[in-house]
XYZ file of C-alpha atoms in Angstrom:
191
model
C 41.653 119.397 -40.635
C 39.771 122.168 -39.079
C 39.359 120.077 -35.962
C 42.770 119.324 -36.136
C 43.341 123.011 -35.615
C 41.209 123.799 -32.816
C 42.720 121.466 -30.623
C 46.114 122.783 -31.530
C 44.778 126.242 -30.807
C 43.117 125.203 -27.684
C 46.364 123.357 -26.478
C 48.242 126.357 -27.095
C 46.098 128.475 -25.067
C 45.504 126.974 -22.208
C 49.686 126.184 -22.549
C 50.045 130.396 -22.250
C 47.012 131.075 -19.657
C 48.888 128.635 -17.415
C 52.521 129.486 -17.991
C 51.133 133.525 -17.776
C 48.907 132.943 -14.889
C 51.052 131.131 -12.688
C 54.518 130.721 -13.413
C 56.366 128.370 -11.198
C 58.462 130.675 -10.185
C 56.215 132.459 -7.571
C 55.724 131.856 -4.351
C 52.593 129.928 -3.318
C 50.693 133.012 -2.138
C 47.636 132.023 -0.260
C 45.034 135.085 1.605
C 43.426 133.434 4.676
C 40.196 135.514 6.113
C 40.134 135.929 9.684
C 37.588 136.005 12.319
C 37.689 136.504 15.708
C 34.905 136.892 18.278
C 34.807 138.507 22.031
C 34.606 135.915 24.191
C 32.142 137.253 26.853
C 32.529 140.797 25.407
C 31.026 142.771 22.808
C 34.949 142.961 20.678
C 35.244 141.176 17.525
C 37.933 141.590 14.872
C 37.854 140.717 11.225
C 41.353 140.152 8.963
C 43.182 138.300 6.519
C 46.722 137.514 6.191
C 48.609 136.936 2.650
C 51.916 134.731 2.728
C 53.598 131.816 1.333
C 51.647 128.877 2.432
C 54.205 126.510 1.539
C 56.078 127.203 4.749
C 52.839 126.644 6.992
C 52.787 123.043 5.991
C 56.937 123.100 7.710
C 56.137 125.305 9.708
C 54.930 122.506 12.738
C 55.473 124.690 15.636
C 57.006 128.577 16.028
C 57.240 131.475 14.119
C 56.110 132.553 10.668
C 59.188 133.874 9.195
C 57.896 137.587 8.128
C 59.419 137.552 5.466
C 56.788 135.517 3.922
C 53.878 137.462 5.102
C 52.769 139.863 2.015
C 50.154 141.584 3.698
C 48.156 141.440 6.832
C 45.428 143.573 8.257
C 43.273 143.480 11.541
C 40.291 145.656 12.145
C 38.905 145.268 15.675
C 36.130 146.536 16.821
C 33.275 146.979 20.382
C 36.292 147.275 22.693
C 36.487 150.212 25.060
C 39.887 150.714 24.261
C 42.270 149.498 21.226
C 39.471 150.024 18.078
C 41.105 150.543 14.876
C 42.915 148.655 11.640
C 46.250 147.480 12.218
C 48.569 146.482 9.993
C 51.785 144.678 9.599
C 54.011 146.993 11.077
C 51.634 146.648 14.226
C 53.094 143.328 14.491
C 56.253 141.880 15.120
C 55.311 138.394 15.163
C 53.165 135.341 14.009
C 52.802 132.094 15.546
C 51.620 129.420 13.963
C 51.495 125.589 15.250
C 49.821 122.618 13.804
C 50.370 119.061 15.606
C 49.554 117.447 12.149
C 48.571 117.962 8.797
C 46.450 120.231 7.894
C 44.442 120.668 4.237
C 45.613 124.419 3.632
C 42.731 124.667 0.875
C 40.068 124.639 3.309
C 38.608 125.979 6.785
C 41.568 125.506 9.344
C 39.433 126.438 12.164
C 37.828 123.327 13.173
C 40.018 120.364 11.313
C 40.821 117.551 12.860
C 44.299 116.427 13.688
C 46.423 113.594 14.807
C 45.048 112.153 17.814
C 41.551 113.890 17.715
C 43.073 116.782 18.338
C 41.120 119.918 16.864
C 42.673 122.943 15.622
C 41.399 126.234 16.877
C 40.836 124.632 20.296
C 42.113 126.391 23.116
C 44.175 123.791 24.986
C 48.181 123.664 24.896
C 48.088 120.484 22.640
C 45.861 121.708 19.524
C 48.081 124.294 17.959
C 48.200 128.214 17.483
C 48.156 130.959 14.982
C 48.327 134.159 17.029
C 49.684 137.914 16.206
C 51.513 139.374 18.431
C 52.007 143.553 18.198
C 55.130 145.174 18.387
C 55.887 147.350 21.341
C 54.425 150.732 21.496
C 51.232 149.807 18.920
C 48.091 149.750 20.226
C 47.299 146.486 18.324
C 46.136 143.645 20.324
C 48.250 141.032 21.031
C 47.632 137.039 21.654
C 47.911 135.911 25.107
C 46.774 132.197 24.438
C 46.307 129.528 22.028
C 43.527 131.063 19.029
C 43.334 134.386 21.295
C 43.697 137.934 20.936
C 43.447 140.541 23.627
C 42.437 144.244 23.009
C 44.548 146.733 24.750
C 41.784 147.494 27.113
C 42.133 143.306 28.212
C 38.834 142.133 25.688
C 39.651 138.443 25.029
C 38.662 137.915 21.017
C 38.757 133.457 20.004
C 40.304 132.769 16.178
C 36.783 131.511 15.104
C 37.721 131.159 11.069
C 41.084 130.898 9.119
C 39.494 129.980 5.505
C 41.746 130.540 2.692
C 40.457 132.482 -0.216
C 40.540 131.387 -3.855
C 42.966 133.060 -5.714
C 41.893 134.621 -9.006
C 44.479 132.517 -11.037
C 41.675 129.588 -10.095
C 38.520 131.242 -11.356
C 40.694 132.264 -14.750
C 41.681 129.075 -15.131
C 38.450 127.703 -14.588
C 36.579 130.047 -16.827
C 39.329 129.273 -19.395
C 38.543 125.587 -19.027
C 34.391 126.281 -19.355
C 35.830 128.492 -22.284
C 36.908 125.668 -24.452
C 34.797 122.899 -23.159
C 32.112 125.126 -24.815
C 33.941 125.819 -28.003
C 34.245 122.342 -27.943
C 30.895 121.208 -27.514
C 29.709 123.991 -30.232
C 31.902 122.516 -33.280
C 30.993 119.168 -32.114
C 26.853 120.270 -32.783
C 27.781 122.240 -35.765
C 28.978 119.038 -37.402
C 25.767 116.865 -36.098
């Protein structure tokens, strides 16, 4: 009887942690650190960029609609000119191209797509994700595939895009080790 009842209970709340911690009716919001690093310079720039990652995956080639961008933020930094943290109304707009599919859970940088192709590479057949400022910010600005350019001309390469776990995850997770342990308790208490 008592048994009975703790699985009720249990069923019950993992029912409301997941109907309260991530109702269907949100967007998939997914942050994505970014990395970037000069290439033959001292620049480097560190960001991350929160939007719906559903449209990446329909995305295939052109522009992130804006609209689905929550929050982005750039900090660059060892230029001689164009230092600072930008935000998103430094930037007017996002490119992002994959020529396959990609696993949006993990690392983008690096994956391999159709046709060996690797994204992050630099050629014109591998893809993009590139910012692009708006005019009169002193943001930098991508001039080619993966690559950022300081206003004073510093080239930084897209070395990471790795999406971060959302915290809807870990309380799930703990909520999970939560009863598996409750669990595992009544089941000793009754050896």
């Amino acid at each position: 009887m008592i048994s009975a009842l703790i699985k009720k209970i249990a069923i019950s709340c993992v029912t409301v942690a997941a109907i309260v911690v991530s109702p269907a009716a949100l967007a998939d919001l997914t942050t994505y650190n970014l990395d970037w690093v000069g290439i033959n310079n001292t620049a480097s720039a560190t960001g991350y960029i929160t939007l719906d990652a559903t449209n990446l995956a329909t995305v295939g080639g052109g522009a992130v609609d804006l609209s689905n961008v929550t929050d982005l933020s750039v900090t660059v930094q060892g230029t001689t000119g164009g230092n600072g943290v930008f935000g998103m109304s430094d930037f007017g707009s996002i490119t992002f191209h994959a020529p396959g599919a990609l696993n949006l859970g993990q690392q983008l940088i690096g994956q391999t797509l159709d046709g060996g192709k690797i994204f992050g590479a630099t050629d014109s057949v591998s893809g993009d994700f590139n910012l692009f400022s708006t005019g009169g910010s002193n943001a930098p600005t991508g001039t080619w595939y993966f690559t950022l350019t300081a206003q004073s001309g510093e080239q930084m390469l897209l070395t990471s895009m790795m999406p971060v776990p959302e915290p809807e995850s870990y309380a799930m997770l703990l909520a999970g080790l939560a009863l598996a342990g409750a669990i595992a308790r009544r089941k000793g208490k009754q050896a």
